[in-house]
Amino acid sequence: MHEWIEGSLDIYKADLRRLCWPVFVYTFLNLVIGFFPRDSRTFFNRFKPLFEKEHENEVRSLEPVSLPEHVEQNETAKIYRGNKYRITLSSTAFFNLVTFLESKAKEGGDLLVGVIQTFLNVNTVERSANDPHGLAILLNRARSGEDYPAEDEGVPGHNPGSANTERTAGPTVLTKLKLGPMPIEADLQDDVRAELEEEDIKQPPQDGQSSLVDHFEQRIKREESEDAPTRHELQLPPSIARDVAMEVQKVKEDRDRFKIEGRTGGVGPGVSVTMFTFHNTYDGINCLDFSDDQIFVAAGMAESYIRVWSLNGAPLNPAPGIDDLPPSPSRRLIGHSGPVYAVSFSPSTAYSGSVASTKPKHLLSSSADKTVRLWSLETWTCLVVYKGHDSPVWDVTWAPFGLYFLTGALDRTARLWRTDSIQDLRMFVGHDKDVDTVSFHPNSAYVFTGSSDHIVRMWSVTNGYPVRMFTGHIGNLTALACSPSGKLLASADDAGTILLWDLGPGKLKKRMRGHGKGGIWSLSWSTESTVLASGGADGTVRIWDVDVPNDASGQGRVIGEGGAGQKIDGNAGQMQAVSGAGTKKKGKDVVVTPDQISAFPTKKSPVYKVKFTSGNLVIAGGAYLP
């Protein structure tokens, strides 16, 4: 069957290739269950090289299986045997395949037809001009060698975007989402407006610049025009003086930020990156986070402690009456009994001299010791230890308004917490493997979880129900980030691919490639939600244009991975110059899609964290590993 598919027409080849993997898995498992250990091993070893690139983890998991008892114990085998593999093909391609198999009935064709009928849920569609099975798109996929799964492909199958995984799921009925920004309380509006009026009197706007009050009024009008949750639904506490000061500072920064305009003449906006490199770490740093006011950076260490630095080198004052340590530009936080895998600063804004401090007050950390700790940045002590997960906790992040935070762990669950309660409020269960990365929606009404099962799920905070499920990754999820507009989600995996999802319809917007393998560890959006920054194990920070369509200028070009070198812009001329005259892909070469604006390579520093500031500047951090 594989040989026939490779010899078929290009318009059918990309579609039919998707059948090879599920047929391979179910045929192999049938041989094992039928007590054919030698035949099953020969079959597996012969065809596994075809799938090691895309299904590396599944191939590795299935390789030890040789007896029926192994099928009952192996997690991957149980998932495939317990579900039908859903796949969507063009009706013409599927008809040609069935015709071929029937003509080869005596040579094993009838066995393959039986596997397809028993274990696959094949959905046939007619081609149209703009759908994923359109003629032009299929030809481009076949010529470029792309072999990525569709949104609705996999085990368990589902309709694109829908969280319904029932085998008998009918037409997709998606839950209506409230994606608008959280409205500001009436009292808070009045207080902020009064503060902004005073600021306008002290510092009148320059020529051609709107006043702070006018800018604030425009923001309120935009917020009122969109469907959004209420503070009552999320049980947020009443606003205090700190909230007023933070909102005033946000208005100032939003008005005065560096505006990122769209692409002009094929060249993207000029975005610069400030890189903080940590030396002499001996590969001891597991994670990084920058505070929102760009004052602190925290690192979680493999030696079970956390170190916090002042980014400007200013000394961090000791806690009065608690310790007698002299002022130092860094502090160590000791308490965990295992490696620290994630750290997260509480929401903050730059301090502008207001009565209420807007600096970050707390830091969260998660560890292999199965706990999450809340640290005070005023006393430099641990305030609370949160226990609930029964496995190492991979990720932790604050909600945009503070108070709530989210964790993901090896126990395949994500949990929602409040800082004033030691018990988790919600447990989000549904992933087949550990939850590696978590993120909040900007209005705090939804959370996102990414897992080693290659699936991204979106959950409602108010009731804990899943509202969206996104499939299409070929690697383990390593980073998630929702756009400030609340309408798009970016997800990245350890295969070096970024997928953009449109949350409303639950559809894949596009796929972006450029990073080498090893993982994209951090994503961050610009204020306008038009530009995305990413950083990862290949030692590069890359800037992406979200608005460029997939087919903007071909299928991308082959360039080398990161490392020391010049800044790479996303225009065709420079990418061609970097890629060289040859057309054959080398071992470490990667394909860069045309939506990459620029790439900033480091020497030998994997990038652990990238962050767009409120002023649309990019900061990044990593450890130098010679």
XYZ file of C-alpha atoms in Angstrom:
626
model
C 0.000 0.000 0.000
C 2.818 2.390 0.845
C 4.524 1.804 -2.503
C 1.238 2.394 -4.348
C 0.652 5.650 -2.435
C 4.153 6.948 -3.230
C 3.526 6.208 -6.914
C 0.120 7.900 -7.029
C -0.658 11.375 -8.341
C 0.559 14.368 -6.308
C -2.997 15.575 -5.693
C -3.721 12.358 -3.745
C -0.296 11.559 -2.266
C -0.324 13.971 0.711
C -3.821 12.865 1.687
C -3.200 9.118 1.382
C 0.088 9.251 3.298
C -1.952 10.049 6.406
C -3.437 6.536 6.277
C -0.092 4.778 6.613
C 0.450 5.499 10.304
C -2.865 4.206 11.720
C -2.789 1.171 9.394
C 0.763 0.439 10.587
C -0.185 0.698 14.288
C -3.355 -1.385 14.140
C -1.775 -4.046 11.895
C 1.161 -4.361 14.277
C -1.099 -4.639 17.329
C -3.246 -7.251 15.569
C -0.147 -9.358 14.870
C 0.918 -9.118 18.511
C -2.538 -10.056 19.821
C -2.668 -12.964 17.350
C 0.504 -14.502 18.865
C 2.794 -13.786 15.912
C 5.824 -12.402 17.798
C 8.383 -12.971 15.026
C 6.150 -11.625 12.255
C 5.108 -8.605 14.336
C 8.758 -7.752 15.092
C 9.762 -8.096 11.435
C 6.817 -5.937 10.369
C 7.592 -3.273 12.990
C 11.296 -3.028 12.174
C 10.638 -2.856 8.440
C 8.223 0.074 8.485
C 9.086 2.048 11.626
C 11.662 4.288 9.823
C 8.750 5.808 7.870
C 7.194 7.209 11.041
C 10.083 8.009 13.385
C 10.183 11.678 12.376
C 6.542 12.507 13.077
C 5.621 9.843 15.656
C 8.914 9.460 17.489
C 7.382 9.084 20.951
C 4.682 6.635 19.872
C 7.198 4.470 17.981
C 9.461 4.388 21.023
C 6.518 3.467 23.255
C 5.302 0.640 20.999
C 8.720 -0.879 20.298
C 8.871 -3.089 23.448
C 5.417 -4.577 22.719
C 5.734 -8.219 21.684
C 3.080 -10.176 23.651
C -0.682 -9.775 24.131
C -0.033 -8.952 27.790
C 2.072 -5.999 26.699
C -0.848 -4.594 24.698
C -2.989 -4.589 27.847
C -0.281 -2.782 29.828
C 1.191 -0.343 27.293
C -0.450 3.116 27.546
C -0.110 3.947 23.853
C -1.439 0.549 22.763
C -4.440 0.864 25.099
C -5.325 4.303 23.694
C -5.243 3.053 20.098
C -7.074 -0.192 20.825
C -9.756 1.619 22.789
C -10.545 4.235 20.148
C -11.071 4.542 16.443
C -8.531 6.659 14.599
C -10.357 9.523 12.886
C -9.011 10.815 9.579
C -10.411 13.044 6.839
C -9.654 12.272 3.177
C -10.876 13.541 -0.138
C -13.532 11.166 -1.462
C -11.716 10.566 -4.764
C -8.450 9.601 -3.062
C -10.210 7.186 -0.707
C -12.189 5.615 -3.554
C -8.966 5.026 -5.521
C -7.345 3.408 -2.492
C -10.245 1.036 -1.845
C -10.305 0.099 -5.526
C -6.576 -0.713 -5.388
C -6.905 -2.810 -2.214
C -9.826 -4.780 -3.632
C -7.785 -5.528 -6.737
C -5.058 -6.940 -4.467
C -7.429 -8.919 -2.231
C -5.469 -12.158 -2.503
C -2.180 -10.370 -1.716
C -3.338 -8.951 1.608
C -5.571 -6.173 0.356
C -8.617 -7.668 2.069
C -6.746 -7.614 5.412
C -5.964 -3.920 5.039
C -9.580 -3.192 4.119
C -10.608 -4.997 7.295
C -8.211 -2.886 9.400
C -9.565 0.324 7.873
C -13.187 -0.716 8.411
C -12.645 -1.910 11.990
C -10.239 0.616 13.481
C -10.513 3.787 11.390
C -13.231 6.407 11.237
C -12.708 7.754 7.721
C -14.540 10.963 6.916
C -14.621 11.617 3.166
C -15.073 15.168 1.860
C -15.345 16.805 -1.541
C -12.612 19.247 -2.518
C -13.325 22.956 -2.701
C -11.141 25.931 -3.540
C -10.371 27.122 -0.007
C -10.599 24.077 2.243
C -7.640 22.013 3.498
C -8.371 19.388 0.850
C -8.448 21.844 -2.050
C -6.435 20.998 -5.164
C -3.849 23.787 -4.803
C -3.212 23.046 -1.130
C -2.837 19.306 -1.725
C -0.357 19.909 -4.554
C 1.705 22.283 -2.402
C 1.775 19.776 0.469
C 2.891 16.944 -1.806
C 5.632 18.980 -3.505
C 7.028 20.373 -0.254
C 7.030 16.985 1.482
C 4.841 18.264 4.319
C 3.217 15.510 6.329
C 1.336 17.115 9.202
C -1.861 15.785 10.769
C -5.120 17.617 10.185
C -7.000 19.322 13.031
C -9.557 16.513 13.325
C -7.113 13.640 12.918
C -5.985 11.306 15.664
C -7.059 9.223 18.643
C -9.577 9.985 19.948
C -11.077 11.699 16.922
C -13.146 14.859 17.256
C -14.597 17.651 15.215
C -12.109 20.535 14.778
C -12.096 22.727 17.864
C -14.797 20.756 19.649
C -14.043 19.146 22.995
C -16.504 16.337 22.180
C -14.503 13.142 21.641
C -17.385 10.707 21.320
C -17.058 8.323 18.390
C -20.638 9.044 17.382
C -20.233 12.825 17.612
C -22.475 14.519 15.110
C -22.140 17.996 13.622
C -19.925 20.279 15.673
C -21.766 22.559 18.098
C -19.131 24.780 19.695
C -19.649 26.446 23.045
C -20.016 30.205 22.671
C -17.027 31.911 24.237
C -16.749 35.241 26.034
C -13.440 36.442 24.630
C -13.733 40.170 25.315
C -11.621 41.940 27.960
C -12.839 42.046 31.552
C -14.894 45.261 32.031
C -13.588 47.761 34.567
C -15.722 48.390 37.635
C -17.656 51.650 37.683
C -15.951 52.864 40.863
C -12.559 51.937 39.485
C -13.324 53.831 36.280
C -14.124 57.000 38.204
C -10.962 56.750 40.318
C -8.752 56.072 37.301
C -10.347 58.901 35.315
C -9.706 61.334 38.173
C -6.052 60.263 38.431
C -5.571 60.599 34.670
C -7.062 64.103 34.683
C -4.475 65.129 37.265
C -1.709 63.572 35.169
C -2.881 65.460 32.068
C -2.711 68.717 34.023
C 0.801 67.963 35.327
C 2.097 66.770 31.948
C -0.072 68.000 29.049
C 0.009 65.790 25.938
C 2.394 66.718 23.147
C 1.261 67.877 19.734
C -0.534 65.079 17.905
C -0.768 62.994 21.069
C -4.096 62.166 22.701
C -4.643 62.959 26.352
C -4.574 60.143 28.880
C -8.277 60.618 29.619
C -9.214 60.402 25.918
C -7.078 57.292 25.489
C -8.730 55.723 28.526
C -12.211 56.483 27.194
C -11.353 54.833 23.879
C -10.215 51.697 25.708
C -13.461 51.539 27.667
C -15.560 51.862 24.495
C -13.653 48.993 22.850
C -14.180 46.822 25.905
C -17.923 47.512 26.105
C -18.422 46.507 22.458
C -17.300 42.902 23.033
C -18.873 39.971 24.815
C -16.973 39.512 28.065
C -17.314 37.836 31.483
C -18.029 39.796 34.637
C -15.980 40.116 37.800
C -18.851 38.489 39.680
C -18.595 35.313 37.562
C -14.936 34.915 38.481
C -15.452 36.017 42.096
C -12.745 38.677 41.927
C -12.403 40.898 45.016
C -13.259 44.628 44.948
C -10.589 46.939 43.587
C -8.163 48.673 45.935
C -5.749 51.605 45.637
C -3.107 49.350 44.066
C -5.533 48.455 41.247
C -6.113 52.155 40.545
C -2.379 52.870 40.364
C -1.783 49.851 38.102
C -4.600 50.817 35.734
C -3.299 54.386 35.487
C 0.171 53.105 34.645
C -1.256 50.699 32.036
C -3.013 53.584 30.286
C 0.228 55.584 30.208
C 2.231 52.685 28.824
C -0.425 51.803 26.262
C -0.531 55.350 24.905
C 3.246 55.805 24.815
C 4.219 52.325 23.643
C 6.248 51.603 20.540
C 3.635 51.017 17.843
C 4.244 47.891 15.790
C 2.828 48.499 12.346
C 2.177 45.908 9.659
C 4.623 44.663 7.047
C 5.588 47.056 4.275
C 7.361 46.043 1.089
C 7.814 42.497 2.327
C 9.842 43.562 5.388
C 8.378 43.209 8.863
C 8.372 45.773 11.677
C 11.692 46.588 13.289
C 11.577 44.683 16.580
C 14.706 44.596 18.755
C 15.525 42.122 21.519
C 17.444 42.634 24.762
C 19.053 39.349 25.781
C 20.113 38.565 29.361
C 22.672 35.755 29.397
C 23.523 33.832 32.570
C 27.089 32.555 32.794
C 28.716 29.856 34.928
C 25.404 28.094 35.536
C 26.798 24.620 34.710
C 23.410 23.740 33.190
C 21.789 24.334 36.578
C 19.006 26.710 35.452
C 15.709 25.017 34.612
C 13.459 28.051 34.052
C 13.324 31.860 34.026
C 10.731 34.581 34.461
C 10.847 38.380 34.228
C 8.606 40.601 36.336
C 6.113 42.790 34.467
C 7.876 45.963 35.649
C 11.230 44.658 34.328
C 12.863 45.013 37.753
C 13.401 41.353 38.693
C 14.372 38.116 37.018
C 13.970 34.772 38.790
C 15.630 31.457 37.954
C 14.540 28.010 39.118
C 17.520 25.786 39.776
C 18.166 22.066 39.469
C 19.685 22.301 42.972
C 16.186 22.926 44.423
C 16.434 26.650 45.129
C 15.373 29.889 43.418
C 17.565 32.911 42.809
C 16.118 36.378 42.203
C 18.238 39.129 40.624
C 17.733 42.850 40.198
C 17.943 43.532 36.458
C 19.484 46.976 36.932
C 22.055 45.718 39.448
C 20.523 47.639 42.350
C 20.775 45.919 45.747
C 17.745 44.044 47.042
C 17.118 45.281 50.547
C 16.933 42.666 53.313
C 13.697 42.102 55.214
C 13.776 44.270 58.356
C 13.757 42.204 61.516
C 13.913 38.881 59.621
C 17.475 38.611 58.409
C 20.668 40.597 58.799
C 22.105 39.921 55.348
C 23.792 42.900 53.680
C 22.114 44.410 50.576
C 22.867 42.343 47.476
C 21.717 42.380 43.826
C 20.422 38.811 44.239
C 18.651 36.667 46.840
C 18.257 32.916 47.230
C 14.899 31.372 48.163
C 15.348 27.960 49.787
C 12.525 25.558 50.596
C 11.916 23.052 47.803
C 13.328 19.542 48.113
C 13.556 18.863 44.390
C 14.490 20.648 41.146
C 12.442 23.789 40.446
C 10.702 23.544 37.065
C 8.739 26.827 36.838
C 8.641 30.288 38.419
C 6.097 33.078 37.908
C 5.966 36.676 39.186
C 2.652 38.155 40.305
C 1.138 40.836 37.996
C 2.680 44.288 38.310
C 3.417 47.525 36.483
C 6.269 49.995 36.550
C 6.227 52.108 39.723
C 5.568 55.771 38.936
C 5.630 57.216 42.453
C 1.973 56.636 43.337
C 0.868 56.165 46.936
C 0.170 52.452 46.372
C 3.091 50.322 45.216
C 2.651 48.553 41.868
C 5.755 46.383 42.179
C 5.417 42.574 42.207
C 4.704 41.292 45.697
C 4.862 37.543 45.255
C 6.559 34.755 43.329
C 5.207 31.275 42.614
C 7.404 28.220 42.072
C 6.706 24.571 41.217
C 9.002 21.646 41.778
C 9.720 17.936 41.478
C 8.784 17.678 45.167
C 5.094 17.814 44.051
C 4.460 21.199 45.698
C 3.906 24.807 44.700
C 5.293 27.555 46.939
C 4.243 31.190 47.315
C 7.133 33.519 48.179
C 7.057 37.071 49.491
C 9.318 39.507 47.616
C 9.221 41.873 50.601
C 10.366 39.470 53.323
C 12.071 36.939 50.983
C 10.351 34.055 52.759
C 7.922 31.279 51.839
C 4.346 32.154 52.797
C 2.375 29.065 51.709
C 3.055 25.535 50.455
C 0.291 24.213 48.174
C -0.080 20.418 48.015
C -2.472 18.527 45.756
C -0.567 17.011 42.841
C 0.863 13.551 43.459
C 3.648 13.955 40.869
C 6.225 16.595 39.875
C 4.625 19.919 38.928
C 5.939 21.043 35.534
C 4.416 24.500 35.180
C 2.754 27.289 37.173
C 1.428 30.677 36.087
C -0.502 33.601 37.594
C -3.894 34.748 36.360
C -3.814 38.199 34.690
C -5.529 39.844 37.693
C -3.627 37.919 40.361
C -5.340 35.937 43.157
C -5.764 32.800 40.993
C -2.991 30.630 39.576
C -2.791 27.474 37.463
C -0.544 24.404 37.638
C 0.160 21.417 35.370
C 1.827 18.185 36.445
C 2.979 14.679 35.604
C -0.258 13.278 37.094
C -2.057 14.330 33.841
C -4.081 17.051 35.564
C -4.102 20.827 35.675
C -5.398 22.564 38.796
C -6.769 26.011 39.535
C -5.867 27.599 42.876
C -6.491 30.757 44.908
C -3.664 32.177 46.956
C -5.925 32.446 50.007
C -6.840 28.734 49.990
C -4.564 25.710 50.400
C -6.998 23.472 48.465
C -7.307 23.530 44.688
C -10.590 24.974 43.353
C -10.774 23.115 40.032
C -9.161 19.999 38.620
C -9.008 19.809 34.836
C -8.831 16.150 33.752
C -8.786 14.852 30.192
C -5.235 14.560 28.903
C -3.785 11.109 28.287
C -0.283 12.145 29.368
C 1.312 14.715 31.655
C 0.343 18.380 31.395
C 3.570 20.175 30.453
C 2.495 23.789 29.974
C -0.432 25.964 31.114
C -1.694 29.473 30.358
C -4.573 31.862 31.112
C -6.845 33.756 28.758
C -6.367 37.544 29.186
C -9.823 37.919 30.771
C -9.162 35.043 33.233
C -12.389 33.248 32.226
C -10.555 30.390 30.462
C -7.363 28.389 30.856
C -5.280 26.417 28.366
C -3.353 23.201 28.915
C -0.768 21.578 26.652
C 0.278 17.964 27.054
C 2.675 15.283 25.875
C -0.349 13.709 24.149
C 0.122 16.457 21.496
C -3.251 18.054 22.348
C -4.144 21.569 23.538
C -7.321 21.929 25.584
C -9.259 25.032 26.573
C -11.308 24.969 29.799
C -13.882 27.239 31.389
C -12.857 28.546 34.804
C -16.424 29.061 36.017
C -17.576 25.443 35.650
C -14.435 23.449 34.811
C -15.827 22.114 31.506
C -13.699 21.734 28.352
C -14.815 24.164 25.641
C -12.208 23.616 22.894
C -9.707 20.943 21.893
C -6.968 21.529 19.335
C -4.988 18.750 17.630
C -2.331 19.033 14.961
C 1.005 19.005 16.773
C 3.502 16.250 16.038
C 5.564 16.822 19.184
C 5.103 17.356 22.902
C 3.634 20.748 23.821
C 6.252 23.057 25.326
C 4.705 26.567 25.355
C 1.322 28.315 25.174
C 0.398 31.995 24.907
C -2.958 33.696 24.280
C -2.984 37.002 22.424
C -3.889 40.214 24.323
C -6.939 40.527 22.041
C -8.174 37.213 23.447
C -8.979 35.823 20.007
C -5.851 33.839 19.086
C -3.803 31.151 20.805
C -0.212 30.249 19.955
C 1.070 26.769 20.855
C 4.570 25.392 20.344
C 6.099 21.914 20.506
C 9.488 20.230 20.773
C 9.524 19.595 17.014
C 10.117 23.305 16.412
C 6.619 24.185 15.148
C 4.247 26.964 16.236
C 0.513 26.655 15.549
C -1.909 29.594 15.665
C -5.522 28.862 16.591
C -8.599 31.029 16.098
C -10.472 30.486 19.361
C -13.948 31.540 18.224
C -14.486 28.928 15.483
C -11.871 26.605 17.000
C -9.885 26.410 13.755
C -6.208 26.257 12.914
C -5.138 29.629 11.506
C -1.689 28.608 10.303
C 1.499 26.699 11.042
C 4.842 28.504 11.455
C 8.253 26.859 11.231
C 11.805 28.074 11.678
C 13.113 26.798 15.007
C 15.292 23.712 15.122
C 14.385 20.658 17.144
C 14.748 20.576 20.900
C 11.756 22.618 21.900
C 10.300 26.120 21.711
C 10.265 27.021 25.374
C 8.623 30.437 25.436
C 6.107 32.517 23.464
C 4.999 36.125 23.891
C 2.619 38.463 22.018
C 2.900 42.136 21.147
C 0.277 44.502 22.560
C -1.478 44.704 19.178
C -1.673 40.892 18.878
C -0.048 41.098 15.432
C 3.506 39.980 16.228
C 4.696 36.906 18.128
C 8.114 36.299 19.721
C 9.514 32.833 20.422
C 12.659 31.376 21.935
C 13.932 27.857 22.406
C 16.629 25.228 22.539
C 18.131 26.141 19.152
C 19.563 29.316 20.710
C 17.484 31.820 18.742
C 14.808 34.418 19.376
C 12.442 34.622 16.418
C 9.850 37.248 15.539
C 6.742 36.229 13.578
C 4.142 38.162 11.622
C 0.765 36.770 12.631
C -1.163 38.391 9.779
C 0.814 36.878 6.891
C -1.207 33.973 5.421
C 0.261 30.499 5.007
C 0.685 30.789 1.267
C 2.111 34.320 1.283
C 5.224 33.552 -0.752
C 5.721 29.893 -1.342
C 6.606 27.101 1.025
C 9.504 28.702 2.900
C 13.238 28.323 2.498
C 15.859 26.078 4.011
C 18.366 27.823 6.296
C 20.726 26.641 8.991
C 19.764 26.433 12.626
C 20.817 28.969 15.304
C 24.273 29.666 16.636
C 26.632 32.562 16.182
C 25.861 34.638 13.138
C 24.066 37.571 11.645
C 20.517 38.638 12.314
C 18.228 36.986 9.755
C 15.393 39.104 8.376
C 12.300 37.590 6.859
C 12.713 39.025 3.378
C 13.332 36.652 0.520
C 16.712 38.031 -0.486
C 18.453 37.618 2.846
C 16.973 34.202 3.592
C 18.155 33.036 0.166
C 21.622 34.430 0.854
C 21.808 32.612 4.175
C 20.470 29.382 2.754
C 23.062 29.333 -0.026
C 22.720 28.191 -3.586
C 22.168 24.516 -2.868
C 18.685 23.074 -2.705
C 19.350 19.800 -0.915
C 18.398 19.790 2.778
C 21.200 18.977 5.176
C 20.886 17.187 8.483
C 20.594 20.315 10.648
C 18.763 22.504 8.144
C 15.219 23.617 8.898
C 12.504 25.119 6.753
C 11.571 28.711 7.569
C 8.072 29.813 6.630
C 7.629 33.287 5.077
C 5.851 34.691 8.140
C 9.135 34.870 10.075
C 10.137 38.526 10.327
C 13.583 38.067 11.823
C 15.754 35.689 13.858
C 18.283 36.682 16.509
C 20.857 33.906 17.059
C 22.879 33.620 20.262
C 26.283 32.005 20.445
C 25.552 28.991 22.625
C 22.669 30.101 24.840
C 19.349 28.243 24.731
C 16.558 30.786 25.236
C 14.429 29.939 28.279
C 12.154 32.988 28.280
C 10.968 35.715 25.884
C 8.657 38.509 26.933
C 7.055 41.483 25.207
C 6.923 44.380 27.648
C 3.884 46.656 27.839
C 5.861 49.137 25.739
C 6.322 46.513 22.961
C 10.002 45.886 23.636
C 11.282 42.293 23.771
C 13.439 40.922 26.573
C 14.830 37.389 26.605
C 16.915 35.253 28.915
C 19.044 32.140 28.647
C 22.075 30.358 30.030
C 25.410 30.164 28.197
C 26.306 26.505 27.709
C 29.796 26.229 26.174
